Amino acid sequence: MNTPLEQLTSAIKAGKRKDAKSATQAALDAAIPPAQILAALGEGMADVGRRFKANEVFVPEVLVAARAMQNSMDLLEPVLIEAGIQPAHTFLICTVEGDLHDIGKNLVAMMIKGANFKVVDLGTNVAPDVLIEAVEAHRADIIGLSALLTTTMPAMREAVARIRERGLKVKIMVGGAPITEGFAHEIGADGYAPDAGSAVELALRLVEAA
Amino acid sequence: MKSKERVRAVIDHRETDRLPIDFGSSFITGIHCSVVEGLRRHFGLEPRPVRVCEPYQMLGEVEPDLLDALGLDVQPIFPQRTIFGFPNENWKPWTTPWGQHVVVSEHFHTYTSVEGDTYIHPKGDRSAPPSGHMPKTGYFFDTIERMDADFDEDDLKVADNLEEFGLMSDGEAAYWRSQAELYRDCDRAISVHLNGTCLGDIALVPAPFLTHPKGVRGVAQWYMTVASEPEFVMELFDRQTEIALENMARLHAIAGDVIDVVVVCGTDFGTQASLFCGVPSVREIWLPRYKRINDWIHRNTAWRTFKHSCGAIEPLIEAFIDSGFDILNPVQCSAAGMDPKELKAKYGDRITFWGGGVNTQETLPFGTPGQVRAEVLERCEIFAPGGGFVFNAIHNVQALTPIENVVAMIEAVDEFNGGR
């Protein structure tokens, strides 16, 4: 018989939301410390991220895993807050002004959340002023900017420039179909991630280096 | 050699007098209306507002004078209704957010929010919530996800996701009869989008053409349904295919002899670096339905079938060939594993590449005319031998693409063809 934590990790890996919920409840009922439950969740999501990066699972599987994680977090979050446990880092994410395409952005947000960052999702089509205000309000450690269109790449350049002008001490990572390592470097971003799994690794590297 | 013969010959893997070129024959091989205007000006064509033939991506119609100027080989017959569910008829002027004066259907009804964003109503019905949204700095619409408040993911109903699929109406049949008459003697190859054969196209799942869609209508919701409820998806695709087969028979009876190429499905299976769905899922969920469609077409018509999928889809090309597709588009050589030489060597004698001519994410919008020429010539050298290649950029020519680069692209194909 698997422990509730093992059941939770495998429910996340398989994207089974109902199992994730019941395993979380069982773990809470068994008075397992919430930090351990969170670690079991993170282990499941990290495994999904690894398999996504290795092309063993794809977008649908990552989405169902993230949905299972969210079902678990709905139960776990109040307990974590009560215990005073909160993520060490805040990750702010959005698509740049003019761009409404958010599949990639949402995948990254879910995976980053699974790696125990506080994720503030500003949504799509976010103007630089709104972004800067949010970075200051949430004291963000990292910003993730996404663009799908060639026509919104200039808006990504503009957003990075405005954040730098403002002198904010925040790391900026970028991604999206037409974005390349070279473009990220050219516009002064701190990093580029080609997929959601790599985005988690990059985010962890950036906060460690800070 | 007439364009029609040329296109049919290359699809059947025979070399021709020159490489055929397509721009504007479909909603995935088109040109943004702003670029169409620039091209009309460049070639000194009659100055008139561009018709927005596809209002979602804001594609401009490549009218016969521009087809001639660019030396294009394919003529479209567009569907009777646009993606927003209204017919393109009785054109009226409209000024785009970037200040271009175009003409749009009389049913193209939009409003502008206080933020300056544009919203469009489905079926031209102002009382229905908008189904498309263009940011004030945007050049295209995107669909708005309108989830039914009563939607229950534990109680999925196939009928809810079938609302948009029905048998060809009398009005639609009359439209096809008139179009068939118009283009029966056309020298160019005729391309059409088949109605209802797109299986799970993420642009269509939100149903921007319906006033109050029910069922699975969110993008993420759809992908999750593919992972967690494959039986539901397969039943939906089976029912959709049944309806499509009947409609194909009706279309064939009306316009079968006029049509050369049918765009079957635009579902994207690839991201820049990988797949949206694993190969086993595609083979189980999509391939049998694609095969029914392609087999019917090849048994009953002389049409050639066209499959579009962006991204790094090399692992799926064998499945597309097994499904019976004749043509693959847009051949995104910039995506992982999509090296043009390897694609040509491995698949070039079994499927026609319609696209791949130049990178629209980098070279065409951001390169120099010289870089465009070099890339186009290289791609033609790789893809043209033995037939099996229709020149087209990788997907639509996007807004803000410099006109001199588009001209350099066309001139490079002419150069490859030895001048016209």
CSV table of N, CA and C in Angstrom, one decimal, chain B residues 55 81-87 89 105-109 120-132 146 163-164 207-213:
chain,number,residue,atom,x,y,z
B,55,PRO,N,-11.0,37.5,-42.2
B,55,PRO,CA,-10.9,38.6,-41.2
B,55,PRO,C,-10.2,38.2,-39.9
B,81,ARG,N,-18.7,31.1,-45.9
B,81,ARG,CA,-18.7,31.9,-44.7
B,81,ARG,C,-17.3,32.0,-44.1
B,82,THR,N,-17.0,33.1,-43.5
B,82,THR,CA,-15.7,33.3,-42.8
B,82,THR,C,-15.7,32.6,-41.5
B,83,ILE,N,-14.5,32.6,-40.9
B,83,ILE,CA,-14.3,32.0,-39.5
B,83,ILE,C,-15.2,32.7,-38.5
B,84,PHE,N,-15.7,33.9,-38.8
B,84,PHE,CA,-16.6,34.6,-37.8
B,84,PHE,C,-18.1,34.3,-38.2
B,85,GLY,N,-18.3,33.4,-39.1
B,85,GLY,CA,-19.6,32.9,-39.4
B,85,GLY,C,-20.5,33.7,-40.3
B,86,PHE,N,-19.9,34.7,-40.9
B,86,PHE,CA,-20.7,35.5,-41.9
B,86,PHE,C,-20.1,35.4,-43.3
B,87,PRO,N,-21.0,35.6,-44.3
B,87,PRO,CA,-20.5,35.5,-45.7
B,87,PRO,C,-19.8,36.8,-46.0
B,89,GLU,N,-19.7,39.4,-48.3
B,89,GLU,CA,-20.5,39.9,-49.4
B,89,GLU,C,-20.8,41.4,-49.2
B,105,SER,N,-16.6,42.6,-45.3
B,105,SER,CA,-18.0,42.2,-45.6
B,105,SER,C,-18.9,43.1,-44.8
B,106,GLU,N,-20.1,43.3,-45.4
B,106,GLU,CA,-21.1,44.2,-44.7
B,106,GLU,C,-21.5,43.6,-43.3
B,107,HIS,N,-21.2,42.3,-43.1
B,107,HIS,CA,-21.6,41.7,-41.8
B,107,HIS,C,-20.4,41.8,-40.8
B,108,PHE,N,-19.4,42.4,-41.2
B,108,PHE,CA,-18.2,42.6,-40.3
B,108,PHE,C,-18.5,43.7,-39.3
B,109,HIS,N,-19.0,43.3,-38.1
B,109,HIS,CA,-19.4,44.3,-37.1
B,109,HIS,C,-18.5,44.2,-35.9
B,120,ILE,N,-15.0,41.7,-32.4
B,120,ILE,CA,-15.8,41.4,-33.5
B,120,ILE,C,-16.9,40.4,-33.1
B,121,HIS,N,-18.1,40.6,-33.7
B,121,HIS,CA,-19.2,39.7,-33.3
B,121,HIS,C,-19.3,38.5,-34.2
B,122,PRO,N,-19.7,37.4,-33.7
B,122,PRO,CA,-20.0,36.2,-34.6
B,122,PRO,C,-21.2,36.4,-35.4
B,123,LYS,N,-21.2,35.9,-36.6
B,123,LYS,CA,-22.3,36.0,-37.6
B,123,LYS,C,-22.8,37.4,-37.8
B,124,GLY,N,-22.0,38.4,-37.5
B,124,GLY,CA,-22.4,39.8,-37.6
B,124,GLY,C,-23.5,40.1,-36.7
B,125,ASP,N,-23.7,39.3,-35.6
B,125,ASP,CA,-24.8,39.5,-34.7
B,125,ASP,C,-24.4,40.4,-33.5
B,126,ARG,N,-24.8,41.6,-33.5
B,126,ARG,CA,-24.3,42.6,-32.5
B,126,ARG,C,-24.8,42.2,-31.1
B,127,SER,N,-25.9,41.4,-31.1
B,127,SER,CA,-26.5,41.0,-29.8
B,127,SER,C,-25.7,39.9,-29.1
B,128,ALA,N,-24.8,39.2,-29.9
B,128,ALA,CA,-24.0,38.1,-29.4
B,128,ALA,C,-22.7,38.6,-28.8
B,129,PRO,N,-22.2,38.0,-27.7
B,129,PRO,CA,-20.9,38.4,-27.2
B,129,PRO,C,-19.8,38.2,-28.3
B,130,PRO,N,-18.8,39.1,-28.3
B,130,PRO,CA,-17.8,39.1,-29.4
B,130,PRO,C,-17.0,37.8,-29.3
B,131,SER,N,-16.6,37.3,-30.4
B,131,SER,CA,-15.8,36.0,-30.5
B,131,SER,C,-14.4,36.3,-31.0
B,132,GLY,N,-14.1,37.5,-31.3
B,132,GLY,CA,-12.7,37.8,-31.7
B,132,GLY,C,-12.2,39.1,-31.1
B,146,ARG,N,-15.3,31.4,-25.0
B,146,ARG,CA,-16.6,31.7,-24.4
B,146,ARG,C,-17.1,30.4,-23.8
B,163,GLU,N,-22.2,21.1,-32.9
B,163,GLU,CA,-23.1,22.1,-33.3
B,163,GLU,C,-22.8,22.7,-34.7
B,164,GLU,N,-21.5,22.9,-34.9
B,164,GLU,CA,-21.1,23.6,-36.1
B,164,GLU,C,-21.0,22.8,-37.4
B,207,ALA,N,-14.9,28.0,-31.6
B,207,ALA,CA,-16.1,28.3,-32.4
B,207,ALA,C,-16.4,29.8,-32.5
B,208,PRO,N,-15.5,30.6,-33.1
B,208,PRO,CA,-15.7,32.0,-33.3
B,208,PRO,C,-16.9,32.3,-34.2
B,209,PHE,N,-17.4,31.3,-34.9
B,209,PHE,CA,-18.5,31.5,-35.8
B,209,PHE,C,-19.9,31.2,-35.2
B,210,LEU,N,-19.9,30.7,-33.9
B,210,LEU,CA,-21.1,30.4,-33.2
B,210,LEU,C,-21.5,31.6,-32.3
B,211,THR,N,-22.8,31.8,-32.1
B,211,THR,CA,-23.1,32.9,-31.2
B,211,THR,C,-23.0,32.5,-29.7
B,212,HIS,N,-23.4,31.3,-29.4
B,212,HIS,CA,-23.3,30.8,-28.0
B,212,HIS,C,-22.9,29.4,-27.9
B,213,PRO,N,-21.6,29.1,-28.2
B,213,PRO,CA,-21.1,27.8,-28.2
B,213,PRO,C,-21.2,27.0,-26.9
